[in-house]
Amino acid sequence: MADEPLVLGIETSCDETGVGIVRGHTLLANTIASSVEEHARYGGVVPEVASRAHLEAMTPTVERALEQAGLRFADIDAIAVTAGPGLAGALLVGVAAAKAYALGLGVPVYGVNHLAAHVAVDQLEHGPLPKPAIAMLVSGGHSSLLLVPDVARDVIPLGSTVDDAAGEAFDKVARVLGLPFPGGPHIDRAAREGSGTAIAFPRGKYDDGTLDFSFSGLKTAVARWVEAREKAGESIHVPDVAASFQEAVVDVLTRKALTACREHGVQDLLIGGGVAANSRLRALAQERCDAAGVRLRVPRPGLCTDNGAMVAALGADLVAAGVTPSALDLPADSSLPVTVVNV
Ligand code: KG4
Ligand code: ZN
């Protein structure tokens, strides 16, 4: 609808400079500049390198987004920006840019929560979120189960990882297997040629009665398994290790997500974050949701990984809900709690 707010969203919490433009829940542009290749040789994101890359990419990425949407700066009604959680220096670049654009254009700015934005983005593809929904966010930085009565106002944490995030486990296991960083997509690909039942890896916190996750024991188990074979001079069938590791992760994730739905009497499950791009997670989640009578929503892979459209989508929800914009001195908060949807 033409009277819906036109929101430009800026995301710089990790290694992706993302700029998205939405009108309400309609996606108009989604441009990304990634510094992932600059981090690859370190095997993980280097915060200073990420901050510098954001600084260089910010203006061109905003301009590309406007061009993609066929819009001018004067058309923008509001700016939204990831205020946290994330890397402090990286967040600062986006927040400073957002303030400058808001001030320069004379429009409000909304500092938003990165996790809530991962939830809100699905509406660009599948329409308004059922209220309430259960959301499972699985990325390189977080693994959380959330009860979401209203993504613009109320997000309730149910459980999270007690050690490594799911994506972090994928990245570390990939490294052990000699696969490039970030490892998730490489494990996903390798696993298609292997068997998920070849090796019985441990499933941390499987039956512990909580909605928390633990992946560090699994990661260590894979490393020990590989080490032992190497020491014995045996060859390792990477696809089987990848598939068995992946199966352990997605088995626990889907099991806990459906437990959350059952315990809270919720019939709609949303999965987001970079690991939601995983093909086996998507397949097993669909299978188990079908069996439990739960509707599953997973955004397309390009909207699962960090992007600006997710920030714009949440910004549009905040505008529509009449939430007060942020002050122009809004902070970047690297450890922003998931319960704080906007600052
Ligand atoms: O959401 P995201 O782009 O950034 C963070 O906020 O962390 O997630 C990145 C993570 C990385 O750990 C990456 O390995 C993982 O998502 N990932 C995957 C897949 N694609 C990306 N993990 C498993 N399977 C995939 N297909
Ligand atoms: Zn993320």
CSV table of N, CA, C and O in Angstrom, one decimal, residues 105-151:
chain,number,residue,atom,x,y,z
A,105,LEU,N,18.1,13.9,6.6
A,105,LEU,CA,16.8,13.8,5.8
A,105,LEU,C,15.7,14.3,6.6
A,105,LEU,O,14.6,14.4,6.1
A,106,GLY,N,15.9,14.5,7.9
A,106,GLY,CA,14.8,15.0,8.8
A,106,GLY,C,13.8,13.9,9.0
A,106,GLY,O,12.6,14.2,9.1
A,107,VAL,N,14.2,12.7,9.2
A,107,VAL,CA,13.3,11.6,9.4
A,107,VAL,C,13.7,10.9,10.7
A,107,VAL,O,14.8,11.0,11.2
A,108,PRO,N,12.7,10.1,11.3
A,108,PRO,CA,13.1,9.4,12.6
A,108,PRO,C,14.0,8.2,12.4
A,108,PRO,O,14.1,7.7,11.3
A,109,VAL,N,14.7,7.9,13.5
A,109,VAL,CA,15.6,6.7,13.4
A,109,VAL,C,15.2,5.8,14.5
A,109,VAL,O,14.8,6.2,15.6
A,110,TYR,N,15.2,4.5,14.1
A,110,TYR,CA,14.9,3.4,15.1
A,110,TYR,C,16.1,2.5,15.3
A,110,TYR,O,16.5,1.8,14.3
A,111,GLY,N,16.6,2.5,16.5
A,111,GLY,CA,17.7,1.5,16.8
A,111,GLY,C,17.1,0.2,17.2
A,111,GLY,O,16.3,0.1,18.1
A,112,VAL,N,17.3,-0.9,16.4
A,112,VAL,CA,16.6,-2.1,16.7
A,112,VAL,C,17.5,-3.3,17.1
A,112,VAL,O,18.7,-3.3,16.8
A,113,ASN,N,16.9,-4.3,17.6
A,113,ASN,CA,17.6,-5.5,18.0
A,113,ASN,C,17.8,-6.5,16.8
A,113,ASN,O,16.8,-6.8,16.1
A,114,HIS,N,19.0,-6.9,16.7
A,114,HIS,CA,19.4,-7.8,15.5
A,114,HIS,C,18.6,-9.1,15.5
A,114,HIS,O,18.1,-9.6,14.5
A,115,LEU,N,18.3,-9.6,16.7
A,115,LEU,CA,17.6,-10.9,16.8
A,115,LEU,C,16.1,-10.7,16.4
A,115,LEU,O,15.6,-11.6,15.7
A,116,ALA,N,15.5,-9.7,16.9
A,116,ALA,CA,14.1,-9.4,16.6
A,116,ALA,C,14.0,-9.2,15.1
A,116,ALA,O,13.0,-9.6,14.4
A,117,ALA,N,15.0,-8.6,14.5
A,117,ALA,CA,15.0,-8.3,13.0
A,117,ALA,C,15.1,-9.6,12.3
A,117,ALA,O,14.4,-9.8,11.2
A,118,HIS,N,15.9,-10.6,12.8
A,118,HIS,CA,15.9,-11.9,12.1
A,118,HIS,C,14.5,-12.6,12.1
A,118,HIS,O,14.2,-13.3,11.2
A,119,VAL,N,13.7,-12.3,13.1
A,119,VAL,CA,12.4,-12.8,13.2
A,119,VAL,C,11.5,-12.0,12.2
A,119,VAL,O,10.7,-12.6,11.4
A,120,ALA,N,11.6,-10.7,12.3
A,120,ALA,CA,10.6,-9.8,11.5
A,120,ALA,C,10.8,-10.0,10.0
A,120,ALA,O,9.8,-9.9,9.2
A,121,VAL,N,12.0,-10.4,9.5
A,121,VAL,CA,12.3,-10.4,8.1
A,121,VAL,C,11.3,-11.4,7.3
A,121,VAL,O,11.0,-11.2,6.2
A,122,ASP,N,10.9,-12.5,8.0
A,122,ASP,CA,10.1,-13.5,7.4
A,122,ASP,C,8.8,-12.9,6.8
A,122,ASP,O,8.2,-13.5,5.9
A,123,GLN,N,8.4,-11.8,7.4
A,123,GLN,CA,7.1,-11.2,6.9
A,123,GLN,C,7.2,-10.7,5.5
A,123,GLN,O,6.2,-10.5,4.8
A,124,LEU,N,8.4,-10.4,5.1
A,124,LEU,CA,8.6,-9.9,3.7
A,124,LEU,C,8.3,-11.0,2.7
A,124,LEU,O,8.0,-10.8,1.6
A,125,GLU,N,8.5,-12.2,3.2
A,125,GLU,CA,8.2,-13.4,2.3
A,125,GLU,C,6.9,-14.0,2.5
A,125,GLU,O,6.2,-14.4,1.6
A,126,HIS,N,6.5,-14.2,3.8
A,126,HIS,CA,5.3,-15.0,4.1
A,126,HIS,C,4.2,-14.2,4.8
A,126,HIS,O,3.3,-14.8,5.3
A,127,GLY,N,4.3,-12.9,4.8
A,127,GLY,CA,3.2,-12.1,5.3
A,127,GLY,C,3.3,-12.0,6.9
A,127,GLY,O,4.2,-12.5,7.5
A,128,PRO,N,2.3,-11.3,7.5
A,128,PRO,CA,2.3,-11.0,8.9
A,128,PRO,C,2.5,-12.2,9.7
A,128,PRO,O,2.0,-13.3,9.5
A,129,LEU,N,3.3,-12.0,10.8
A,129,LEU,CA,3.6,-13.2,11.7
A,129,LEU,C,2.4,-13.5,12.6
A,129,LEU,O,1.8,-12.6,13.1
A,130,PRO,N,2.1,-14.8,12.7
A,130,PRO,CA,1.0,-15.1,13.6
A,130,PRO,C,1.4,-14.7,15.0
A,130,PRO,O,2.6,-14.7,15.4
A,131,LYS,N,0.4,-14.3,15.8
A,131,LYS,CA,0.7,-13.9,17.2
A,131,LYS,C,0.0,-14.8,18.1
A,131,LYS,O,-1.2,-14.9,18.1
A,132,PRO,N,0.7,-15.6,19.0
A,132,PRO,CA,2.2,-15.6,19.1
A,132,PRO,C,2.8,-16.6,18.1
A,132,PRO,O,2.1,-17.5,17.6
A,133,ALA,N,4.1,-16.5,18.0
A,133,ALA,CA,4.9,-17.5,17.2
A,133,ALA,C,6.1,-17.9,18.1
A,133,ALA,O,6.5,-17.2,19.0
A,134,ILE,N,6.6,-19.1,17.8
A,134,ILE,CA,7.9,-19.5,18.4
A,134,ILE,C,8.9,-19.3,17.3
A,134,ILE,O,8.7,-19.6,16.2
A,135,ALA,N,10.0,-18.6,17.7
A,135,ALA,CA,11.1,-18.4,16.8
A,135,ALA,C,12.4,-19.0,17.2
A,135,ALA,O,12.7,-19.0,18.4
A,136,MET,N,13.0,-19.7,16.3
A,136,MET,CA,14.3,-20.3,16.7
A,136,MET,C,15.4,-19.6,15.8
A,136,MET,O,15.3,-19.7,14.6
A,137,LEU,N,16.3,-18.9,16.4
A,137,LEU,CA,17.3,-18.2,15.7
A,137,LEU,C,18.7,-18.9,15.8
A,137,LEU,O,19.1,-19.1,17.0
A,138,VAL,N,19.2,-19.3,14.7
A,138,VAL,CA,20.5,-20.0,14.7
A,138,VAL,C,21.4,-19.4,13.8
A,138,VAL,O,21.2,-19.4,12.6
A,139,SER,N,22.5,-18.8,14.3
A,139,SER,CA,23.5,-18.1,13.5
A,139,SER,C,24.9,-18.4,14.0
A,139,SER,O,25.1,-19.2,14.9
A,140,GLY,N,25.8,-17.6,13.5
A,140,GLY,CA,27.2,-17.8,13.9
A,140,GLY,C,27.4,-17.2,15.3
A,140,GLY,O,28.2,-17.6,16.1
A,141,GLY,N,26.5,-16.3,15.7
A,141,GLY,CA,26.6,-15.6,17.0
A,141,GLY,C,25.6,-16.1,18.0
A,141,GLY,O,25.8,-15.9,19.2
A,142,HIS,N,24.5,-16.6,17.6
A,142,HIS,CA,23.4,-17.0,18.6
A,142,HIS,C,22.7,-18.2,18.2
A,142,HIS,O,22.5,-18.6,17.0
A,143,SER,N,22.2,-18.9,19.3
A,143,SER,CA,21.2,-20.0,19.1
A,143,SER,C,20.2,-19.7,20.2
A,143,SER,O,20.4,-19.9,21.3
A,144,SER,N,19.0,-19.3,19.8
A,144,SER,CA,18.0,-18.9,20.8
A,144,SER,C,16.6,-19.4,20.4
A,144,SER,O,16.3,-19.5,19.2
A,145,LEU,N,15.8,-19.8,21.4
A,145,LEU,CA,14.4,-20.1,21.2
A,145,LEU,C,13.7,-18.9,21.9
A,145,LEU,O,13.9,-18.6,23.0
A,146,LEU,N,12.7,-18.4,21.1
A,146,LEU,CA,12.0,-17.2,21.6
A,146,LEU,C,10.5,-17.4,21.4
A,146,LEU,O,10.0,-18.0,20.5
A,147,LEU,N,9.8,-16.9,22.4
A,147,LEU,CA,8.3,-16.8,22.3
A,147,LEU,C,8.0,-15.4,21.9
A,147,LEU,O,8.5,-14.5,22.5
A,148,VAL,N,7.4,-15.3,20.7
A,148,VAL,CA,7.2,-13.9,20.2
A,148,VAL,C,5.7,-13.6,20.1
A,148,VAL,O,5.0,-13.8,19.1
A,149,PRO,N,5.1,-12.9,21.1
A,149,PRO,CA,3.7,-12.5,21.1
A,149,PRO,C,3.5,-11.4,20.1
A,149,PRO,O,2.5,-11.3,19.4
A,150,ASP,N,4.6,-10.5,19.9
A,150,ASP,CA,4.5,-9.4,19.0
A,150,ASP,C,5.9,-8.9,18.7
A,150,ASP,O,6.5,-8.3,19.6
A,151,VAL,N,6.4,-9.1,17.5
A,151,VAL,CA,7.8,-8.8,17.2
A,151,VAL,C,8.2,-7.3,17.4
A,151,VAL,O,9.3,-7.0,17.7
